[in-house]
């Protein structure tokens, strides 16, 4: 038996480059322990064990509703049965023209302003809010309010103050209540938000807290990872001009390329689990009630599975890529995220001749709970 490697997420090394720190940590031990993150699972094999053994590693880690993936069976199954149709292929095909028009307009706006961007705040985050709002059928004024709320939420999360985080959570529930009130009596076909209000689970409609949880997941959760993904993708394209040109000429390769780029540099740090009974993982004993953190970035760079993990290879087995998770809790919004990222990159590449980094402003890495880039300046031309 072994014990998890102790580590401190606040160490300067981790703050400077969490991706490199996770790589080093993973090679020392499959598990690591910190006061903040409890037990982090770092290697691909152990992460898969956690994902597939949902009886031992429960997803019910929060006292608040987290619909759907914060539940175990049978509740999880009932919620997924009700919500997965929102991301069915025919729904994605219906949303694609709306998404493409928004992507094209976003790129054209950036070019009209000269193409010099601070990507994260001026391009990635506003686009992510707009496209998720468009999917839900939310008006422009509500998009602006959501963007402002997201920035307050990020500040509250970083503060570590429970009163502050509780206050911004209540703000979001109030926003959802206003969205629902405005749609009372509207037909379910008006927009996705209306349809969601008419969606039933086990023969009953979702209550306000469940609606708030779903909409928070579809906005806050998606916006953060979509924005991080956009920054990672644009930085990679700017850093690899040969592939940038090849993907302009062969856009059919984009879907595979995007998933591989985001395997190398992940947009989401971790998800949580809790043990339901005493168990063993990676040769380490774990008691019942142990808090687990699945480190997606470390697992997706595990050289035991991805030889030469930093190398970009679109011929890798896509089933091994944990970008959207695996098992019954695989990300339900993966089809939407893939659609949005692919179309945005298609429009960026089609409407530019080059994407270059601004060498006068070195990019800075995000720190957990964020991933990717905190600041990134580049030029679209």
Short mmCIF file of N, CA and C in Angstrom, two decimals, residues 54 57-77 79-80 83 210 213-214 217 271-274 291 328-332:
data_model
loop_
_atom_site.label_atom_id
_atom_site.label_comp_id
_atom_site.label_asym_id
_atom_site.label_seq_id
_atom_site.Cartn_x
_atom_site.Cartn_y
_atom_site.Cartn_z
N UNK A 54 -19.29 4.18 -10.45
CA UNK A 54 -20.05 5.26 -9.82
C UNK A 54 -20.77 4.81 -8.56
N UNK A 57 -17.68 5.68 -6.23
CA UNK A 57 -17.27 7.08 -6.33
C UNK A 57 -18.50 7.90 -6.73
N UNK A 58 -19.18 8.42 -5.74
CA UNK A 58 -20.45 9.10 -5.95
C UNK A 58 -20.25 10.52 -6.49
N UNK A 59 -21.19 10.95 -7.33
CA UNK A 59 -21.20 12.31 -7.85
C UNK A 59 -22.01 13.26 -6.98
N UNK A 60 -22.69 12.75 -5.97
CA UNK A 60 -23.54 13.57 -5.10
C UNK A 60 -22.67 14.24 -4.03
N UNK A 61 -21.96 15.28 -4.45
CA UNK A 61 -20.97 15.91 -3.56
C UNK A 61 -21.44 17.25 -3.01
N UNK A 62 -22.56 17.76 -3.50
CA UNK A 62 -23.01 19.09 -3.09
C UNK A 62 -24.33 19.02 -2.36
N UNK A 63 -24.50 19.95 -1.41
CA UNK A 63 -25.78 20.04 -0.70
C UNK A 63 -26.83 20.75 -1.55
N UNK A 64 -26.39 21.38 -2.65
CA UNK A 64 -27.30 22.11 -3.54
C UNK A 64 -27.58 21.29 -4.79
N UNK A 65 -28.73 21.49 -5.43
CA UNK A 65 -29.02 20.75 -6.66
C UNK A 65 -27.94 20.99 -7.71
N UNK A 66 -27.52 19.92 -8.38
CA UNK A 66 -26.54 20.01 -9.46
C UNK A 66 -27.02 19.07 -10.57
N UNK A 67 -28.02 19.55 -11.30
CA UNK A 67 -28.72 18.74 -12.30
C UNK A 67 -27.99 18.85 -13.64
N UNK A 68 -27.69 17.70 -14.30
CA UNK A 68 -27.99 16.33 -13.91
C UNK A 68 -26.81 15.59 -13.27
N UNK A 69 -25.57 16.05 -13.55
CA UNK A 69 -24.42 15.20 -13.24
C UNK A 69 -23.94 15.26 -11.80
N UNK A 70 -24.65 15.99 -10.96
CA UNK A 70 -24.34 15.98 -9.54
C UNK A 70 -25.19 14.98 -8.77
N UNK A 71 -25.76 14.03 -9.51
CA UNK A 71 -26.62 13.00 -8.90
C UNK A 71 -26.12 11.62 -9.30
N UNK A 72 -26.51 10.63 -8.53
CA UNK A 72 -26.24 9.23 -8.85
C UNK A 72 -27.53 8.59 -9.36
N UNK A 73 -27.41 7.36 -9.83
CA UNK A 73 -28.60 6.63 -10.25
C UNK A 73 -29.49 6.35 -9.03
N UNK A 74 -30.81 6.31 -9.18
CA UNK A 74 -31.57 6.44 -10.43
C UNK A 74 -31.92 7.88 -10.80
N UNK A 75 -31.67 8.86 -9.87
CA UNK A 75 -32.01 10.24 -10.19
C UNK A 75 -31.26 10.73 -11.43
N UNK A 76 -29.97 10.41 -11.50
CA UNK A 76 -29.17 10.85 -12.64
C UNK A 76 -29.77 10.37 -13.95
N UNK A 77 -30.16 9.10 -13.98
CA UNK A 77 -30.73 8.53 -15.20
C UNK A 77 -32.01 9.26 -15.61
N UNK A 79 -32.92 12.38 -14.87
CA UNK A 79 -32.60 13.72 -15.36
C UNK A 79 -31.98 13.67 -16.76
N UNK A 80 -31.06 12.74 -16.98
CA UNK A 80 -30.42 12.66 -18.30
C UNK A 80 -31.43 12.28 -19.38
N UNK A 83 -33.16 15.51 -20.22
CA UNK A 83 -32.37 16.65 -20.70
C UNK A 83 -31.51 16.34 -21.92
N UNK A 210 -34.26 23.38 -9.43
CA UNK A 210 -33.74 22.49 -10.47
C UNK A 210 -33.52 23.26 -11.77
N UNK A 213 -30.43 25.23 -11.44
CA UNK A 213 -29.26 24.37 -11.53
C UNK A 213 -28.94 24.02 -12.97
N UNK A 214 -29.96 23.62 -13.74
CA UNK A 214 -29.75 23.28 -15.15
C UNK A 214 -29.22 24.49 -15.91
N UNK A 217 -25.72 25.37 -15.10
CA UNK A 217 -24.80 24.44 -15.77
C UNK A 217 -24.65 24.79 -17.24
N UNK A 271 -13.21 17.78 -11.63
CA UNK A 271 -14.56 17.54 -11.13
C UNK A 271 -14.46 16.72 -9.85
N UNK A 272 -15.54 16.75 -9.07
CA UNK A 272 -15.48 16.14 -7.74
C UNK A 272 -16.26 14.83 -7.66
N UNK A 273 -15.83 13.98 -6.72
CA UNK A 273 -16.54 12.78 -6.35
C UNK A 273 -16.35 12.58 -4.84
N UNK A 274 -17.09 11.63 -4.26
CA UNK A 274 -16.91 11.26 -2.86
C UNK A 274 -17.07 9.75 -2.74
N UNK A 291 -13.17 12.89 -0.02
CA UNK A 291 -13.43 13.80 -1.14
C UNK A 291 -12.39 13.58 -2.23
N UNK A 328 -21.28 7.10 -17.46
CA UNK A 328 -22.65 7.62 -17.47
C UNK A 328 -22.70 9.12 -17.22
N UNK A 329 -21.63 9.69 -16.64
CA UNK A 329 -21.62 11.12 -16.36
C UNK A 329 -20.87 11.91 -17.42
N UNK A 330 -20.66 11.32 -18.60
CA UNK A 330 -20.04 12.07 -19.69
C UNK A 330 -20.83 13.36 -19.91
N UNK A 331 -20.13 14.44 -20.28
CA UNK A 331 -20.76 15.76 -20.38
C UNK A 331 -21.94 15.75 -21.33
N UNK A 332 -23.15 16.08 -20.85
CA UNK A 332 -24.32 16.06 -21.75
C UNK A 332 -24.25 17.13 -22.82
#
